[in-house]
Each structure stands twice: as structure tokens, then as C-alpha cells.
Amino acid sequence: MPGRDLAGPAPVVARPLGAFDADRPPDWEGILDCLHCGICLPQCPTYQVLEQEMDSPRGRVYLMRAAAEGRVGLTDNFVLHMDRCLGCRACETACPAGVPFGRLLEETRAQIERRVRRPLAARLFRRAALGVFADRRRLAMLLSLGRLYRRSGLQRLARATGLLARLPRLGALDRLLPAVEAERRPLPADTPAAGASRGTVALLAGCVQAELFPEVNRATVMLLARAGYRVLVPEGQGCCGALHAHWGDRPGAEVRARRTVAALGEAAWVVTNAAGCGATMRDYAHLLPGDLAAARLAGRVRDVTELLAEHLPGPRQPLPLTVTYHEPCHLVHGQRVRAAPRAILDAIPGLRVVELEESDLCCGSAGVYNLTQPELAGRLLARKLDRIAATGAQVVVSGNPGCLLQLRTGLAERGLPVRAHHPVELLAWSLDGWAPIAAAGVP
Ligand code: SF4
Ligand code: SF4
């Protein structure tokens, strides 16, 4: 027949389910995209540390394919290798075939969480960690309890008895708590632009960012206003769902994503200063298929450094510091934002920026990976601290609360004279009339 494609219709790729069920299994075409070339292996933190094929991106995709074809089940071994993945997406940046590894992982983890019964202790720990870290009120309570725990001498006792060494997850939480001391004040709901307005932005205040690093949110509001934006901090927002999505709790992530979409409204830009939240919100169209409001919001998400790099507030005063930059995985790999934070640092007079070796290698934080996989997270942190120490910097800069918490804990434990701060804090310090740098204790 004239005009007919002699090759016939495009072949339909059969979608086997195997060990998965039909509720959004890992995308079969995405799995098939893997060429097994191995280019991603040197970029994968867990492969670098463990040197096991099944702890590499290629090995994990292979396992997903074997499960889809029914050659392996969702066994303890399968779950172990998926649990060990940081979800850092460094493999996506490296992959020439465009394998959507982050989505494959989240889909696989959602299947695991629905269909695999973990030991009771692991279930309770996961539920507690998600329930606390994704809820500002509960997180604030945990921080209050942490202060009591430290000041009452209970921490010394728990460490002296060796109890924490026998319970590594609680030990990891114990180590993170001392890094958390911040004065929390409510953010203004509506801050007018200084001078002519460029438009309105809605800020995701976040849960971990808001409770652990409120000074970052305050600097964000001030800088955006001085850059010419009206800044709204809408009520009714909470967790964006990042932790739930990352951990395979898709229903939990969907509920939080819908609430975030409803709360943040129709501002020109939805701004976040937490890399993990930004990566998740940019993927809302995938998380909530068919939801047009979610898709519109996803297209308007910007990391705060992107807007500030375009319209730098000033005048900026010299900041005579040596700094280095650690790239959060969910900013550089998850959102492909690499230049903007560096542009901000470069625009601060007097600042000396020293390049960090392996700047885009995960520090081991990865959401709550440092609590679920403390041993591996510790090895990655030690490697990162070695690199930071080698720069001679006074400040390591990073735009994600999880990275800041992880780095501050590690730096304090090792006794390194280096502080960890968000890039917006440095920009704020360099502006007239905003000088909490002394309070920040930068050496
Ligand atoms: S997401 Fe990170 S840890 Fe996981 S396979 Fe990819 S590079 Fe490795
Ligand atoms: S780089 Fe991409 S295509 Fe190559 S092995 Fe890794 S995931 Fe597969």
C-alpha cells in the first residue's frame, strides 16, 4: 500500500512484571535503556566505597530487570542493594543513554515498601524517622528533647555505657543532635520587594530547613526582596513529600505534594533553598500524573541561587574568607544546577573560592541515609572531610540542609576549624546592614 511503512507498526515492548505488581512498576523502557557500558560506575559513591557490581547503578538496573523478568524475587539481597543506594543520581549525570535512574529507584522502592515485610525494628524506625523529619511540629519536639538529652547528662551516660555503639541507628541520631542549635522566629508572610518589583515568588519554607536552619530562610527572604521580588511564605505548606518519595512511600509523598501545590498557589516562581525539595517538586508531574496544577508548579520551581545569580542584590562588601563548595546531589544531579551557586560566590568581593576535589560526590547525608545506613554514610563523610581539610578553607558552602547537618556533625567530631553554611548566608553577610557573620563563629 503506497505510503505505508513497510516495516509495519513500531514493535510493542512487552512489559513483564515478574516480581513486581502492576501498580507503577519500574519503567520497563527505562530499564531497557541501560547499555551496560559501565560509564556510571566510577561516579557512583556506593560502588566507590564497596566495589561491588550490585552496588553500582548498572548492577541495580540489572537487578530491576531480573526482578521484572521473574528471574529474582524481592529478596533480602535485592532489598539490601536498593537500600544501600543513596538516590544521589550521580549516575544520571554520567549516563550517555539517559537511564532515568532516580525514577526507577523510587518506583522500585515503592514496590518494596508495599510488598516486602521488613523486620519490626526496621519498620518502626522508618515510620518514626519519616513521621518526625517530615513534620515541623514533631521535629521541633525532637530538637527540644535533644537539648534536654544533652544538658541533663543523659547523652554522656548513653555514650559511656556503650549502648549507642550497639544500636547504630540511635548512635547516628545521637551524633547529629549536637549540631542542631538554632533560634527560630516566624518568617514574614508577605515581604515587599525593595524598589521596583520583578514579580512575586512563593517560598517553600520546608520542614528540616525551617527547624534546623531558620537563618537560611531569613537570609533567603531578605535577599530575594533586595533582588526585587515580593516574597510570600504561604500558610498551609508543610513537607513537600521528598523524604516519602525517596523512601518509597508514594502515597505519603502524593498527599504532601498535593498539599504543597494547593498552598504555594500561582506565584511566578516557587522558590526553595533545599536541594532535595527542589528536585522532588520539579518531578511533581511524574508523581501526580494528570494533575495540571502539579505540572504547572513543577515548571515554576527554582532554586534560590538561580534567581539570585540572575539579579544579584547589592551593594556587596568585601568578605575576606577562603571557602570551598560542596555540591548537593539533588541540586547538581537532580536539578542540573551547577553554575548559579558558584556565580553567587564569585560575585562576593574578597571571597577566595578553592575548588573541592570530588565536589559533586555525595557526603553521605542523602535524606536520612545517615540514619538508615550509618556505616556507609560515615565512610562517605570521612572521604568528604579529607577533601575539605585539604582545601584549607574556613567555610564549606552547600545549599541543602541535609548536607549542612552532615558536614557540621563531621567537622565538629573531627575538630576541623571549618564551618558549613548555605551560599545565601555568605551573600547576606556581604550585604550592608546584615552582619550575623560574627554570630556564625567563622574562624
Ligand atoms: S543514585 Fe547514586 S548511589 Fe545510587 S546507583 Fe546512582 S550513583 Fe550510585
Ligand atoms: S552509564 Fe547508563 S547505560 Fe551505562 S551502565 Fe550506567 S546506567 Fe547503564
Coordinates of C-alpha atoms and ligand atoms in Angstrom, one line a residue:
M1 CA 0.0 0.0 0.0
P2 CA 1.5 3.4 -1.1
G3 CA 2.8 5.4 1.8
R4 CA 2.6 2.6 4.3
D5 CA 5.6 1.9 6.5
L6 CA 6.8 -1.4 5.1
A7 CA 8.4 -2.2 8.4
G8 CA 4.9 -2.2 10.0
P9 CA 3.9 -0.6 13.2
A10 CA 6.6 0.1 15.8
P11 CA 7.2 -3.0 17.9
V12 CA 5.4 -3.0 21.2
V13 CA 7.8 -3.5 24.0
A14 CA 6.4 -6.3 26.2
R15 CA 6.3 -5.1 29.9
P16 CA 6.9 -8.0 32.1
L17 CA 6.1 -7.7 35.8
G18 CA 7.8 -10.7 37.3
A19 CA 8.4 -9.9 40.9
F20 CA 6.7 -6.5 40.7
D21 CA 2.9 -5.8 40.7
A22 CA 1.0 -3.7 38.2
D23 CA 0.9 -0.6 40.4
R24 CA 3.5 1.6 38.6
P25 CA 6.4 -0.9 38.4
P26 CA 9.8 0.5 37.4
D27 CA 9.6 1.8 33.9
W28 CA 10.4 -1.1 31.6
E29 CA 11.7 1.2 28.7
G30 CA 13.9 3.0 31.3
I31 CA 15.4 -0.3 32.4
L32 CA 16.0 -1.4 28.7
D33 CA 17.8 1.9 28.1
C34 CA 20.8 0.7 30.0
L35 CA 23.6 -0.2 27.6
H36 CA 25.7 -1.9 30.4
C37 CA 28.5 0.4 29.4
G38 CA 29.7 1.0 32.9
I39 CA 30.4 4.7 32.4
C40 CA 28.4 5.4 35.6
L41 CA 30.4 3.1 37.8
P42 CA 33.3 5.5 38.8
Q43 CA 30.7 8.2 39.6
C44 CA 28.7 6.1 42.0
P45 CA 29.6 6.6 45.7
T46 CA 28.4 3.2 46.8
Y47 CA 30.4 1.5 44.1
Q48 CA 33.5 3.6 45.0
V49 CA 33.2 2.5 48.6
L50 CA 32.0 -1.1 48.3
E51 CA 33.4 -2.1 44.9
Q52 CA 30.6 -4.5 44.3
E53 CA 28.8 -4.6 40.9
M54 CA 25.4 -5.0 42.6
D55 CA 26.1 -1.7 44.5
S56 CA 26.6 0.2 41.2
P57 CA 24.0 1.8 39.0
R58 CA 24.5 -0.9 36.3
G59 CA 24.2 -3.7 38.9
R60 CA 21.0 -2.2 40.3
V61 CA 19.4 -1.7 36.9
Y62 CA 20.3 -5.3 36.2
L63 CA 18.6 -6.4 39.4
M64 CA 15.5 -4.4 38.5
R65 CA 15.4 -6.1 35.1
A66 CA 15.9 -9.5 36.6
A67 CA 13.1 -8.9 39.0
A68 CA 10.8 -7.7 36.2
E69 CA 11.6 -10.8 34.2
G70 CA 10.9 -13.0 37.2
R71 CA 14.5 -14.2 37.5
V72 CA 14.9 -12.9 41.0
G73 CA 12.3 -12.0 43.7
L74 CA 12.2 -9.1 46.1
T75 CA 14.6 -11.0 48.3
D76 CA 16.6 -9.7 51.2
N77 CA 19.6 -9.4 48.9
F78 CA 17.6 -7.4 46.3
V79 CA 16.3 -5.1 49.1
L80 CA 19.8 -4.7 50.5
H81 CA 21.3 -3.3 47.3
M82 CA 18.3 -1.0 46.8
D83 CA 18.6 0.2 50.4
R84 CA 22.3 0.9 50.0
C85 CA 21.7 3.3 47.1
L86 CA 21.9 7.0 48.1
G87 CA 19.5 8.1 45.4
C88 CA 22.1 10.7 44.6
R89 CA 21.6 10.5 40.9
A90 CA 25.2 10.9 40.0
C91 CA 24.7 8.0 37.7
E92 CA 22.1 10.0 35.7
T93 CA 24.6 12.8 35.1
A94 CA 27.2 10.3 33.9
C95 CA 24.9 8.1 31.8
P96 CA 25.1 8.6 28.0
A97 CA 21.9 6.6 27.5
G98 CA 19.7 8.8 29.7
V99 CA 18.6 6.0 32.1
P100 CA 16.2 7.7 34.5
F101 CA 17.7 6.1 37.5
G102 CA 16.1 8.3 40.1
R103 CA 12.6 7.4 39.0
L104 CA 13.5 3.7 38.6
L105 CA 14.8 3.7 42.1
E106 CA 11.7 5.4 43.6
E107 CA 9.4 3.1 41.7
T108 CA 11.3 0.0 42.9
R109 CA 11.4 1.2 46.4
A110 CA 7.6 1.9 46.3
Q111 CA 7.1 -1.8 45.3
I112 CA 9.5 -2.9 48.1
E113 CA 7.7 -0.8 50.7
R114 CA 4.3 -2.2 49.7
R115 CA 5.2 -5.8 49.2
V116 CA 8.2 -6.7 51.5
R117 CA 7.6 -7.0 55.2
R118 CA 10.7 -5.7 56.9
P119 CA 11.7 -6.7 60.5
L120 CA 9.7 -4.9 63.2
A121 CA 12.6 -2.8 64.4
A122 CA 13.3 -1.5 60.9
R123 CA 9.6 -0.8 60.3
L124 CA 9.3 1.2 63.5
F125 CA 12.5 3.1 62.8
R126 CA 11.4 4.1 59.3
R127 CA 8.0 5.1 60.4
A128 CA 9.4 7.2 63.3
A129 CA 12.0 8.9 61.1
L130 CA 9.6 9.8 58.4
G131 CA 7.0 10.9 60.9
V132 CA 9.5 13.2 62.6
F133 CA 11.7 14.6 59.9
A134 CA 8.8 15.4 57.6
D135 CA 6.8 17.2 60.2
R136 CA 7.9 20.6 61.6
R137 CA 6.0 20.2 64.9
R138 CA 7.4 16.8 65.7
L139 CA 10.8 17.8 64.6
A140 CA 10.7 20.8 66.9
M141 CA 9.8 18.5 69.7
L142 CA 12.7 16.1 68.9
L143 CA 15.1 19.1 69.0
S144 CA 13.7 20.2 72.4
L145 CA 14.2 16.6 73.7
G146 CA 17.7 16.6 72.2
R147 CA 18.6 19.7 74.1
L148 CA 17.3 18.2 77.3
Y149 CA 19.2 14.9 76.5
R150 CA 22.4 16.8 76.1
R151 CA 22.1 19.2 79.0
S152 CA 20.8 16.6 81.5
G153 CA 23.9 14.4 81.2
L154 CA 21.9 11.6 79.6
Q155 CA 23.9 11.8 76.5
R156 CA 27.2 11.3 78.4
L157 CA 25.7 8.4 80.2
A158 CA 24.4 6.7 77.0
R159 CA 27.8 7.1 75.3
A160 CA 29.7 5.9 78.4
T161 CA 27.6 2.7 78.7
G162 CA 28.3 1.7 75.1
L163 CA 24.6 1.5 74.4
L164 CA 24.8 3.7 71.3
A165 CA 27.6 1.5 69.8
R166 CA 25.2 -1.5 70.0
L167 CA 22.3 0.5 68.4
P168 CA 24.0 2.1 65.4
R169 CA 20.9 4.0 64.1
L170 CA 20.3 5.6 67.5
G171 CA 24.1 6.3 67.7
A172 CA 23.8 8.2 64.4
L173 CA 20.9 10.2 65.7
D174 CA 22.9 11.0 68.8
R175 CA 25.8 12.3 66.8
L176 CA 23.6 14.5 64.6
L177 CA 21.8 16.2 67.5
P178 CA 24.7 18.3 68.8
A179 CA 24.9 20.0 65.5
V180 CA 21.4 21.4 65.9
E181 CA 21.1 24.7 67.8
A182 CA 19.2 27.5 66.1
E183 CA 17.0 30.3 67.1
R184 CA 13.6 30.0 65.4
R185 CA 11.5 33.1 64.5
P186 CA 8.4 33.0 62.2
L187 CA 9.1 34.3 58.7
P188 CA 7.0 37.2 57.5
A189 CA 4.1 36.0 55.4
D190 CA 4.5 38.8 52.8
T191 CA 7.7 40.8 52.3
P192 CA 7.5 43.6 49.7
A193 CA 10.2 43.9 47.0
A194 CA 12.8 46.6 47.7
G195 CA 12.3 49.0 44.8
A196 CA 10.7 48.1 41.5
S197 CA 9.2 44.6 41.7
R198 CA 10.3 41.9 39.3
G199 CA 7.4 39.7 40.4
T200 CA 6.2 37.5 43.2
V201 CA 7.8 34.4 44.5
A202 CA 6.4 31.8 46.9
L203 CA 8.9 30.3 49.3
L204 CA 8.8 26.7 50.4
A205 CA 10.0 27.2 54.0
G206 CA 10.5 23.4 54.3
C207 CA 10.5 21.3 57.5
V208 CA 14.1 20.5 58.1
Q209 CA 15.3 23.8 56.7
A210 CA 12.8 25.8 58.8
E211 CA 13.6 24.0 62.1
L212 CA 17.3 23.3 61.8
F213 CA 18.5 26.3 59.7
P214 CA 16.0 29.1 60.1
E215 CA 18.7 31.7 59.5
V216 CA 19.0 30.3 55.9
N217 CA 15.3 31.1 55.4
R218 CA 15.6 34.5 56.9
A219 CA 18.6 35.3 54.6
T220 CA 16.6 33.9 51.6
V221 CA 13.7 36.2 52.2
M222 CA 15.9 39.3 52.7
L223 CA 18.0 38.6 49.6
L224 CA 15.1 37.9 47.3
A225 CA 13.3 41.1 48.5
R226 CA 16.5 43.1 47.9
A227 CA 16.8 41.4 44.5
G228 CA 13.4 42.9 43.6
Y229 CA 11.0 40.1 44.4
R230 CA 7.9 40.2 46.6
V231 CA 8.2 37.2 48.8
L232 CA 5.2 35.2 50.0
V233 CA 5.6 32.4 52.6
P234 CA 2.1 30.9 52.2
E235 CA 0.3 29.3 55.2
G236 CA -0.7 25.6 55.0
Q237 CA 2.5 24.4 53.4
G238 CA 4.4 21.6 55.1
C239 CA 6.7 18.9 53.9
C240 CA 6.9 18.7 50.1
G241 CA 7.0 14.9 50.1
A242 CA 10.7 14.5 49.3
L243 CA 11.5 12.1 52.1
H244 CA 8.5 10.0 51.5
A245 CA 9.2 9.7 47.7
H246 CA 12.8 8.9 48.4
W247 CA 11.9 6.2 50.8
G248 CA 9.3 4.5 48.6
D249 CA 6.2 5.8 50.5
R250 CA 4.4 7.0 47.4
P251 CA 1.0 7.6 49.0
G252 CA 2.7 9.7 51.7
A253 CA 4.6 11.7 49.0
E254 CA 1.4 12.2 46.9
V255 CA -0.6 13.6 49.9
R256 CA 2.2 16.1 50.7
A257 CA 2.7 17.0 47.1
R258 CA -1.0 17.9 46.7
R259 CA -1.0 20.0 49.8
T260 CA 2.2 21.8 48.6
V261 CA 0.6 22.5 45.2
A262 CA -2.5 23.9 46.9
A263 CA -0.6 26.0 49.4
L264 CA 2.0 27.6 47.1
G265 CA -0.5 28.9 44.5
E266 CA 0.2 30.7 41.3
A267 CA 3.2 32.9 42.1
A268 CA 5.6 33.5 39.2
W269 CA 8.3 31.3 40.8
V270 CA 8.2 28.7 43.6
V271 CA 11.5 29.1 45.4
T272 CA 13.3 26.6 47.6
N273 CA 16.7 26.8 49.3
A274 CA 16.7 23.0 49.9
A275 CA 18.1 21.0 47.0
G276 CA 16.2 17.8 47.9
C277 CA 12.9 19.6 48.0
G278 CA 13.6 21.3 44.7
A279 CA 14.4 18.1 42.9
T280 CA 11.1 16.5 44.2
M281 CA 8.9 19.5 43.3
R282 CA 10.4 19.6 39.8
D283 CA 9.2 16.0 39.4
Y284 CA 5.6 16.6 40.7
A285 CA 4.2 15.9 37.2
H286 CA 5.6 12.4 37.4
L287 CA 4.5 11.9 41.0
L288 CA 1.0 13.2 40.3
P289 CA 0.3 12.2 36.7
G290 CA -2.7 14.1 35.1
D291 CA -2.7 16.8 37.8
L292 CA -2.3 20.0 35.7
A293 CA -1.7 22.3 38.8
A294 CA 1.1 20.0 39.9
A295 CA 2.7 20.1 36.4
R296 CA 2.4 23.9 36.3
L297 CA 4.1 24.2 39.7
A298 CA 6.8 21.8 38.7
G299 CA 7.7 24.1 35.8
R300 CA 8.0 27.2 38.1
V301 CA 10.3 25.7 40.7
R302 CA 13.6 27.5 41.0
D303 CA 16.5 27.1 43.5
V304 CA 17.1 30.4 45.3
T305 CA 20.6 30.6 43.8
E306 CA 19.2 30.6 40.3
L307 CA 17.1 33.8 40.9
L308 CA 19.8 35.5 42.9
A309 CA 22.5 34.7 40.3
E310 CA 20.3 36.4 37.7
H311 CA 19.6 39.5 39.8
L312 CA 22.3 39.9 42.4
P313 CA 21.4 42.2 45.3
G314 CA 23.9 44.8 46.4
P315 CA 25.9 46.7 47.2
R316 CA 28.2 43.9 48.4
Q317 CA 31.0 44.5 50.9
P318 CA 34.3 42.5 50.9
L319 CA 34.1 39.2 52.8
P320 CA 37.8 38.2 53.4
L321 CA 37.2 34.4 53.7
T322 CA 38.6 31.3 52.0
V323 CA 35.7 29.0 51.1
T324 CA 35.1 25.8 49.2
Y325 CA 31.9 24.5 47.6
H326 CA 30.3 21.1 48.1
E327 CA 27.6 20.4 45.5
P328 CA 24.4 18.9 46.9
C329 CA 23.5 15.8 44.8
H330 CA 19.9 16.9 44.4
L331 CA 21.0 20.3 43.1
V332 CA 23.8 19.3 40.7
H333 CA 22.4 15.9 39.6
G334 CA 18.7 16.1 40.5
Q335 CA 18.2 19.6 39.1
R336 CA 21.3 20.2 37.0
V337 CA 22.0 23.5 38.8
R338 CA 25.8 23.8 38.8
A339 CA 26.7 27.3 37.8
A340 CA 24.4 29.5 39.9
P341 CA 25.8 28.9 43.4
R342 CA 29.3 29.4 42.1
A343 CA 28.3 32.6 40.4
I344 CA 27.0 33.9 43.7
L345 CA 30.2 33.1 45.5
D346 CA 32.2 34.6 42.6
A347 CA 30.2 37.8 43.0
I348 CA 31.2 38.4 46.6
P349 CA 34.3 40.7 46.8
G350 CA 37.2 39.4 48.8
L351 CA 36.0 35.8 48.8
R352 CA 38.6 33.3 47.8
V353 CA 37.0 30.1 46.4
V354 CA 39.1 27.0 46.4
E355 CA 38.0 24.1 44.3
L356 CA 36.9 21.0 46.2
E357 CA 38.1 17.7 44.8
E358 CA 35.1 15.4 44.1
S359 CA 32.8 18.4 44.9
D360 CA 29.8 16.5 43.4
L361 CA 30.3 13.2 45.3
C362 CA 27.7 12.6 48.0
C363 CA 28.6 13.4 51.6
G364 CA 26.6 10.5 52.9
S365 CA 23.6 12.5 54.1
A366 CA 21.1 11.7 51.3
G367 CA 17.8 12.4 53.2
V368 CA 18.0 10.2 56.2
Y369 CA 20.6 7.8 54.7
N370 CA 23.0 8.8 57.5
L371 CA 20.4 7.2 59.9
T372 CA 19.4 4.2 57.9
Q373 CA 22.9 3.3 56.7
P374 CA 25.2 4.9 59.3
E375 CA 28.3 2.9 58.5
L376 CA 28.3 3.6 54.7
A377 CA 27.3 7.2 55.4
G378 CA 30.2 7.6 57.8
R379 CA 32.7 6.3 55.2
L380 CA 31.5 8.8 52.6
L381 CA 31.6 11.6 55.2
A382 CA 35.1 10.8 56.1
R383 CA 36.2 10.9 52.5
K384 CA 34.4 14.3 52.1
L385 CA 36.1 15.7 55.2
D386 CA 39.5 14.7 53.9
R387 CA 38.9 16.6 50.7
I388 CA 37.6 19.7 52.6
A389 CA 40.5 19.7 55.0
A390 CA 42.9 19.6 52.0
T391 CA 41.5 22.9 50.7
G392 CA 42.4 24.9 53.7
A393 CA 39.1 26.6 53.5
Q394 CA 37.5 28.3 56.6
V395 CA 33.9 27.7 55.3
V396 CA 32.4 24.9 53.2
V397 CA 29.4 26.1 51.3
S398 CA 26.4 23.9 50.4
G399 CA 22.8 24.5 49.5
N400 CA 21.0 21.7 51.2
P401 CA 20.0 21.2 54.9
G402 CA 20.9 17.5 54.9
C403 CA 24.4 18.2 53.6
L404 CA 24.9 21.1 56.1
L405 CA 23.8 18.9 59.1
Q406 CA 26.0 16.0 57.9
L407 CA 29.1 18.3 57.3
R408 CA 28.7 20.2 60.6
T409 CA 28.5 17.0 62.5
G410 CA 31.6 15.6 60.8
L411 CA 33.6 18.8 61.1
A412 CA 32.8 19.1 64.8
E413 CA 33.7 15.5 65.5
R414 CA 37.0 15.7 63.7
G415 CA 37.8 19.0 65.3
L416 CA 38.4 20.8 62.0
P417 CA 38.3 24.6 62.1
V418 CA 35.8 24.8 59.2
R419 CA 32.2 26.0 59.3
A420 CA 29.5 24.8 57.0
H421 CA 27.0 27.3 55.6
H422 CA 24.4 27.8 52.8
P423 CA 25.5 30.1 49.9
V424 CA 22.7 32.6 50.7
E425 CA 24.2 33.1 54.1
L426 CA 27.5 34.2 52.6
L427 CA 25.8 36.6 50.2
A428 CA 23.8 38.0 53.1
W429 CA 26.9 38.6 55.2
S430 CA 28.4 40.6 52.3
L431 CA 25.4 43.0 52.2
D432 CA 25.2 46.2 54.1
G433 CA 23.3 46.1 57.3
W434 CA 23.2 42.3 57.6
A435 CA 26.1 41.1 59.7
P436 CA 25.5 38.0 61.7
I437 CA 28.8 36.6 60.4
A438 CA 30.4 37.0 63.9
A439 CA 27.5 35.1 65.4
A440 CA 28.1 32.3 62.9
G441 CA 31.5 31.8 64.5
V442 CA 33.5 31.7 61.3
P443 CA 37.2 31.3 62.3
Ligands
SF4_1 S1 21.8 7.0 42.8 FE1 23.9 7.4 43.5 S2 24.3 5.6 44.9 FE2 22.5 5.1 43.7 S3 23.3 4.0 41.9 FE3 23.2 6.1 41.2 S4 25.2 7.0 41.7 FE4 25.1 5.0 42.8
SF4_2 S1 26.1 4.7 32.2 FE1 23.9 4.3 31.9 S2 23.8 2.9 30.2 FE2 25.9 2.8 31.0 S3 25.8 1.1 32.6 FE3 25.4 3.0 33.7 S4 23.1 3.2 33.7 FE4 23.7 1.7 32.1

